[in-house]
Short mmCIF file of C-alpha atoms in Angstrom, two decimals:
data_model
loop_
_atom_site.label_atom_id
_atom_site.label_comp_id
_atom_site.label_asym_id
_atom_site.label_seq_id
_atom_site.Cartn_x
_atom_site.Cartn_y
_atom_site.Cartn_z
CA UNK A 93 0.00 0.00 0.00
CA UNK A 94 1.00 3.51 -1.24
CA UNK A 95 -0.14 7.23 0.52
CA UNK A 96 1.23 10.32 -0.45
CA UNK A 97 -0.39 13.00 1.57
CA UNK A 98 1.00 16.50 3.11
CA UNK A 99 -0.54 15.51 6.70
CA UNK A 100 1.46 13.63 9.39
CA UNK A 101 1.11 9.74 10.32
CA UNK A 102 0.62 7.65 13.44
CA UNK A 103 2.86 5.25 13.54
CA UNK A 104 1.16 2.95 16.05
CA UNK A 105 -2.19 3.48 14.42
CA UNK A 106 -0.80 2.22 10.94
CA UNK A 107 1.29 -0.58 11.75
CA UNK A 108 -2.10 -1.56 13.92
CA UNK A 109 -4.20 -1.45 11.07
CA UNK A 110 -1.66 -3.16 8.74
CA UNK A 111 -1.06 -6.25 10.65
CA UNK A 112 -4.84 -6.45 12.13
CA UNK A 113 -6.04 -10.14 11.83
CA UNK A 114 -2.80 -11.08 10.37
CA UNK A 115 -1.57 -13.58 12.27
CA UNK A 116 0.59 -15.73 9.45
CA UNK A 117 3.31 -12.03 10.32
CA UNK A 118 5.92 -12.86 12.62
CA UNK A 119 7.73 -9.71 12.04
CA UNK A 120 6.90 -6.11 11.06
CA UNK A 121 9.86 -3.86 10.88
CA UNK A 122 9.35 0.06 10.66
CA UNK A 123 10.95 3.08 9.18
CA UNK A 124 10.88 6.60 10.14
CA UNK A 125 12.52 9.40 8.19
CA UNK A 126 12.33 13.01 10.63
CA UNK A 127 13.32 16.41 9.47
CA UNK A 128 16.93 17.10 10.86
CA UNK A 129 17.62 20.80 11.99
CA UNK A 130 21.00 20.64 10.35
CA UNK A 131 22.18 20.29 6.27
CA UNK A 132 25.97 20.49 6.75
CA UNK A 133 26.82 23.68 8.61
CA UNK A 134 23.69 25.36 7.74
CA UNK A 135 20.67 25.23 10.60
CA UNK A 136 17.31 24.57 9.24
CA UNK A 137 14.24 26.27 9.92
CA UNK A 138 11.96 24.20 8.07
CA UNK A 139 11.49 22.67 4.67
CA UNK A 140 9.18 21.95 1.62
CA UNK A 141 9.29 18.77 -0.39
CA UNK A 142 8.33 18.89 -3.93
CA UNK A 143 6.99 16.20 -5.90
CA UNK A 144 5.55 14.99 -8.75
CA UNK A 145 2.03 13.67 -8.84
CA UNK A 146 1.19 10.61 -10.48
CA UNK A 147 4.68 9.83 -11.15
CA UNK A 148 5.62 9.59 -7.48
CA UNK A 149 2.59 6.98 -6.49
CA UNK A 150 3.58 4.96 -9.56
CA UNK A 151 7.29 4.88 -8.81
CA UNK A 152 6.39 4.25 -5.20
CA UNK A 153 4.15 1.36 -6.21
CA UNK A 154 7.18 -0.22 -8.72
CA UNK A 155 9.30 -0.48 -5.78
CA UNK A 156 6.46 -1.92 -3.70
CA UNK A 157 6.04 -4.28 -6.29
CA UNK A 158 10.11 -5.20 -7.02
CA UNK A 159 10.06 -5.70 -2.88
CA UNK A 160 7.23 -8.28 -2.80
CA UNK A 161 8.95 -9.88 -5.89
CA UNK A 162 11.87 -10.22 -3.57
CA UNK A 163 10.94 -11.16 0.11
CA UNK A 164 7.83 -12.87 1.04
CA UNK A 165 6.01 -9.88 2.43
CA UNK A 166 2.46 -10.42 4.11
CA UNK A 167 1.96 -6.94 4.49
CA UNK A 168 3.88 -3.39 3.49
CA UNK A 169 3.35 0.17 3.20
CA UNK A 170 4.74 3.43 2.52
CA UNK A 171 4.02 6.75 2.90
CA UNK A 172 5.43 9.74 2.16
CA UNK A 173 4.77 13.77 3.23
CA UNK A 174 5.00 16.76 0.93
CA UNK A 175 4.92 20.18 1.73
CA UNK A 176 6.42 22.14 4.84
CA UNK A 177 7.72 20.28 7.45
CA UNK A 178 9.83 21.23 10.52
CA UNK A 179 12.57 19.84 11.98
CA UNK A 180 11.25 17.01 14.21
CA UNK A 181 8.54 16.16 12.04
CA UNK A 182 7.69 12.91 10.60
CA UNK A 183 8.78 12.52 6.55
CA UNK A 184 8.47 8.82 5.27
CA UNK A 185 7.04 5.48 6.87
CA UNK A 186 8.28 2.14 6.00
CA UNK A 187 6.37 -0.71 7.40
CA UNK A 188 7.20 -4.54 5.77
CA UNK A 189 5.77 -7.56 7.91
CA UNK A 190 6.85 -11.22 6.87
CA UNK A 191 6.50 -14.50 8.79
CA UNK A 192 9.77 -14.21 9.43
CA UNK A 193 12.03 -11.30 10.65
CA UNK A 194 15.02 -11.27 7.87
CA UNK A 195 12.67 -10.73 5.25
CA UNK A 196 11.13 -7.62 6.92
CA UNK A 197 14.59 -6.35 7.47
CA UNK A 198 15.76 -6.35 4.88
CA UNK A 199 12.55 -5.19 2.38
CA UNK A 200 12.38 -2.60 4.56
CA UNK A 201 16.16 -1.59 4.21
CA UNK A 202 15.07 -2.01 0.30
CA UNK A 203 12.51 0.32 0.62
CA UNK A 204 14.24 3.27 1.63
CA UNK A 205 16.96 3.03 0.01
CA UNK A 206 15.39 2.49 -3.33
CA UNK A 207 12.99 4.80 -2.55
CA UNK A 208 16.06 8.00 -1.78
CA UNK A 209 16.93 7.47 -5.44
CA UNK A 210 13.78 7.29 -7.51
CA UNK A 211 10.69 8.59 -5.98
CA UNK A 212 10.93 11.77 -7.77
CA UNK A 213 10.72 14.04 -4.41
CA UNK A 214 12.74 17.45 -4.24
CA UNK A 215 13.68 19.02 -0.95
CA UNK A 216 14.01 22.85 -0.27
CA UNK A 217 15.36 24.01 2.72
CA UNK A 218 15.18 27.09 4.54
CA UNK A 219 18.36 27.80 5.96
CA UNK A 220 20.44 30.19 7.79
CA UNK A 221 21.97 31.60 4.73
CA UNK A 222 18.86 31.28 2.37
CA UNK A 223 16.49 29.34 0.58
CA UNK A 224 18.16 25.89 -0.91
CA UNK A 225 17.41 23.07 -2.93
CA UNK A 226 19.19 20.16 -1.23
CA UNK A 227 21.51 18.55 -3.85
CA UNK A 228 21.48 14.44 -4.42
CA UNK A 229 24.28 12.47 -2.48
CA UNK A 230 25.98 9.97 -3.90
CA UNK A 231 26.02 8.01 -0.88
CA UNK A 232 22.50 7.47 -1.41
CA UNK A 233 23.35 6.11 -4.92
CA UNK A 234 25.82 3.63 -3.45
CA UNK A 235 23.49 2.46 -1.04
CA UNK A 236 20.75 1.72 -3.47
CA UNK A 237 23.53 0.09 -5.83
CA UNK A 238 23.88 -2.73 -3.30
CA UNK A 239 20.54 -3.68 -4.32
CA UNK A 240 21.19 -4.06 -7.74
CA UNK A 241 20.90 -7.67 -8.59
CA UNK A 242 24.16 -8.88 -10.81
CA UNK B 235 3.87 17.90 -26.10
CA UNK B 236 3.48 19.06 -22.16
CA UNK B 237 6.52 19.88 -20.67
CA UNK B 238 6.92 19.81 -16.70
CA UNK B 239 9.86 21.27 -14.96
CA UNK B 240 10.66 20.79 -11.29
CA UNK B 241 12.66 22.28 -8.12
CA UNK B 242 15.40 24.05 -9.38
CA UNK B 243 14.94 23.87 -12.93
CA UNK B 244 11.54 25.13 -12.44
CA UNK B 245 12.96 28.20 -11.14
CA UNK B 246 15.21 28.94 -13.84
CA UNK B 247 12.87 28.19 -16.26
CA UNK B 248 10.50 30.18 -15.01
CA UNK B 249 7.71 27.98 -14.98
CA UNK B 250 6.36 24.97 -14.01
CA UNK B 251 4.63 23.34 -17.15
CA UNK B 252 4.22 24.45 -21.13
CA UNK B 253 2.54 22.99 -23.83
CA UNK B 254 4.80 23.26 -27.10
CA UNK B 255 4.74 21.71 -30.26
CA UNK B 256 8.35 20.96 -31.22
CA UNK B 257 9.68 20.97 -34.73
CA UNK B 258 10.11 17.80 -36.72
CA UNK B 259 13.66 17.41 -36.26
CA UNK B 260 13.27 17.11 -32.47
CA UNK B 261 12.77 12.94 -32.08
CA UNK B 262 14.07 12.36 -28.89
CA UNK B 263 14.73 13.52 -25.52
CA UNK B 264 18.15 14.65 -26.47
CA UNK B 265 17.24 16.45 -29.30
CA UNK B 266 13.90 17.80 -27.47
CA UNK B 267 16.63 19.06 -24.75
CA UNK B 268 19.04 20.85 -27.42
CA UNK B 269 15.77 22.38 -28.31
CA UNK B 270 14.27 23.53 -24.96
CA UNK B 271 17.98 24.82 -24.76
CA UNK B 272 17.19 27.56 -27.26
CA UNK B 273 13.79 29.33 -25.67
CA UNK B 274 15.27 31.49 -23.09
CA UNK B 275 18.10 32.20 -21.44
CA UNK B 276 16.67 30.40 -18.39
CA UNK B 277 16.41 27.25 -20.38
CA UNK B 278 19.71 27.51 -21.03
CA UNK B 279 20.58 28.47 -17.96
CA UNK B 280 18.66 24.94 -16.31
CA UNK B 281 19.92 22.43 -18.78
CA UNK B 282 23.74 23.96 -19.29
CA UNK B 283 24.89 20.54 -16.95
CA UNK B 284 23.23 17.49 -17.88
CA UNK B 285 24.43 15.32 -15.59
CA UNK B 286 21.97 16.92 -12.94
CA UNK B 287 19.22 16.54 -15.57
CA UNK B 288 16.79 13.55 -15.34
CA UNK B 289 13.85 12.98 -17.76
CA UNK B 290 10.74 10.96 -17.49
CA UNK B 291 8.32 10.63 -20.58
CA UNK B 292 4.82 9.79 -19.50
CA UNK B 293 5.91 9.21 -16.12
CA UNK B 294 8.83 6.58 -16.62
CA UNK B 295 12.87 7.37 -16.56
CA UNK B 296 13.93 7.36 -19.69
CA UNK B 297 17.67 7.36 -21.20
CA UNK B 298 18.72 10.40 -23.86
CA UNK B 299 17.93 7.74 -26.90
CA UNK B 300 14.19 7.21 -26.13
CA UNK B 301 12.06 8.80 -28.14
CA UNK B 302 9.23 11.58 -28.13
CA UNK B 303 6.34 12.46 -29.82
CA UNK B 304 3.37 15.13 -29.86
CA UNK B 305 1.00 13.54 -26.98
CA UNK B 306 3.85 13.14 -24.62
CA UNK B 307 4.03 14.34 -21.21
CA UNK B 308 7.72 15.25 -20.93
CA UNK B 309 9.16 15.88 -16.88
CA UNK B 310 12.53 17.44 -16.27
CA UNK B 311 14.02 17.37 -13.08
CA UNK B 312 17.19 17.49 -10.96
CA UNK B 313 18.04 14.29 -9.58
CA UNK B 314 15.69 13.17 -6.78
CA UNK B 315 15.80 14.12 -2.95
CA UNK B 316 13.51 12.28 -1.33
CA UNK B 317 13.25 10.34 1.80
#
């Protein structure tokens, strides 16, 4: 399941209603991405994601797809914010449940990662010394790499 | 041919989406992007460095190769920042 919404989640309250009456899920692992007050030596005083619509749920929903291809998920969801957010606040939610708990891991760990590089999301932040578009890291690429199958 | 720009290109461009009908020559997204290049200074300006440039026609990446035509819907954007 896919939500992309400019309100904030419950995490308790999803991950409830996910797994209710579930009970082949052994395992449900859980992401959070939060809104640091720092971008290098810059403070942040808030920020606004950009997206895409249409192209973002059906990007989101490829790499649902690819994970359940993968790992024998029961359950998973994402969801992900747009608009302004402070620091603090809640960005992304990652929930994978399996019968087991290496397949949650690591779908989860998927997810994320997958979802950094191609979920076509743009952050601007509102720093100290201006307004700034927050460039991709190539970190992020490498960490998505590792996923690549051979 | 719709044309969507995002984040920082968007604001160099100017704006966020145009409808255009490109000339015949233009047959893919590199030659749609030599094109855009021409139409203002700001154009220029966004797609001087390619290798912050990503494309998606009708919603998909797509390489430099793949090609376009008039009912497209054409997305330009800076590599994604999500997360």
């Amino acid at each position: 399941m896919i939500r992309v919404q400019r309100e904030d989640f419950d995490v308790g309250a999803e991950l409830k209603a996910l797994t209710a009456g579930r009970h082949e899920i052994g395992g449900a692992v859980t992401f959070v991405g939060l809104v640091r007050d720092m971008a290098g030596d810059s403070k942040i005083g808030a920020m606004t994601l950009e997206h895409y619509p249409g192209m973002t749920e059906k990007q989101l929903a490829e790499i649902e797809a690819e994970a359940k291809k993968r790992w024998p998920l029961s359950a998973s969801l994402i969801v992900h914010r747009y608009g302004r957010l402070e620091p603090g606040e809640q960005i992304v939610l990652v929930i994978t449940a399996s019968a087991h708990r290496e397949a949650a891991f690591e779908a989860c760990h998927f997810l994320i990662d997958w979802l950094k590089t191609k979920a076509p999301f743009w952050k601007l932040e509102d720093t100290d010394q201006g307004a700034q578009w927050v460039a991709a890291e190539a970190r992020d690429d490498k960490a998505a790499e590792r996923w690549t199958k051979p | 041919m719709k044309v969507l720009w995002f984040a920082w290109l968007r604001t160099r461009v100017g704006t966020a989406e145009e409808t255009l009908t490109p000339p015949a020559e233009v047959r893919d997204v590199r030659t749609l992007l030599d094109w855009l290049k021409q139409r203002s200074p700001g154009h220029a300006e966004a797609l001087k460095n390619l290798s912050v440039v990503r494309v998606a026609v009708n919603q998909t990446y797509v390489q430099p190769d793949h090609p376009v035509a008039a009912g497209d819907e054409v997305a330009i954007f800076p590599p994604v920042t999500g997360g």
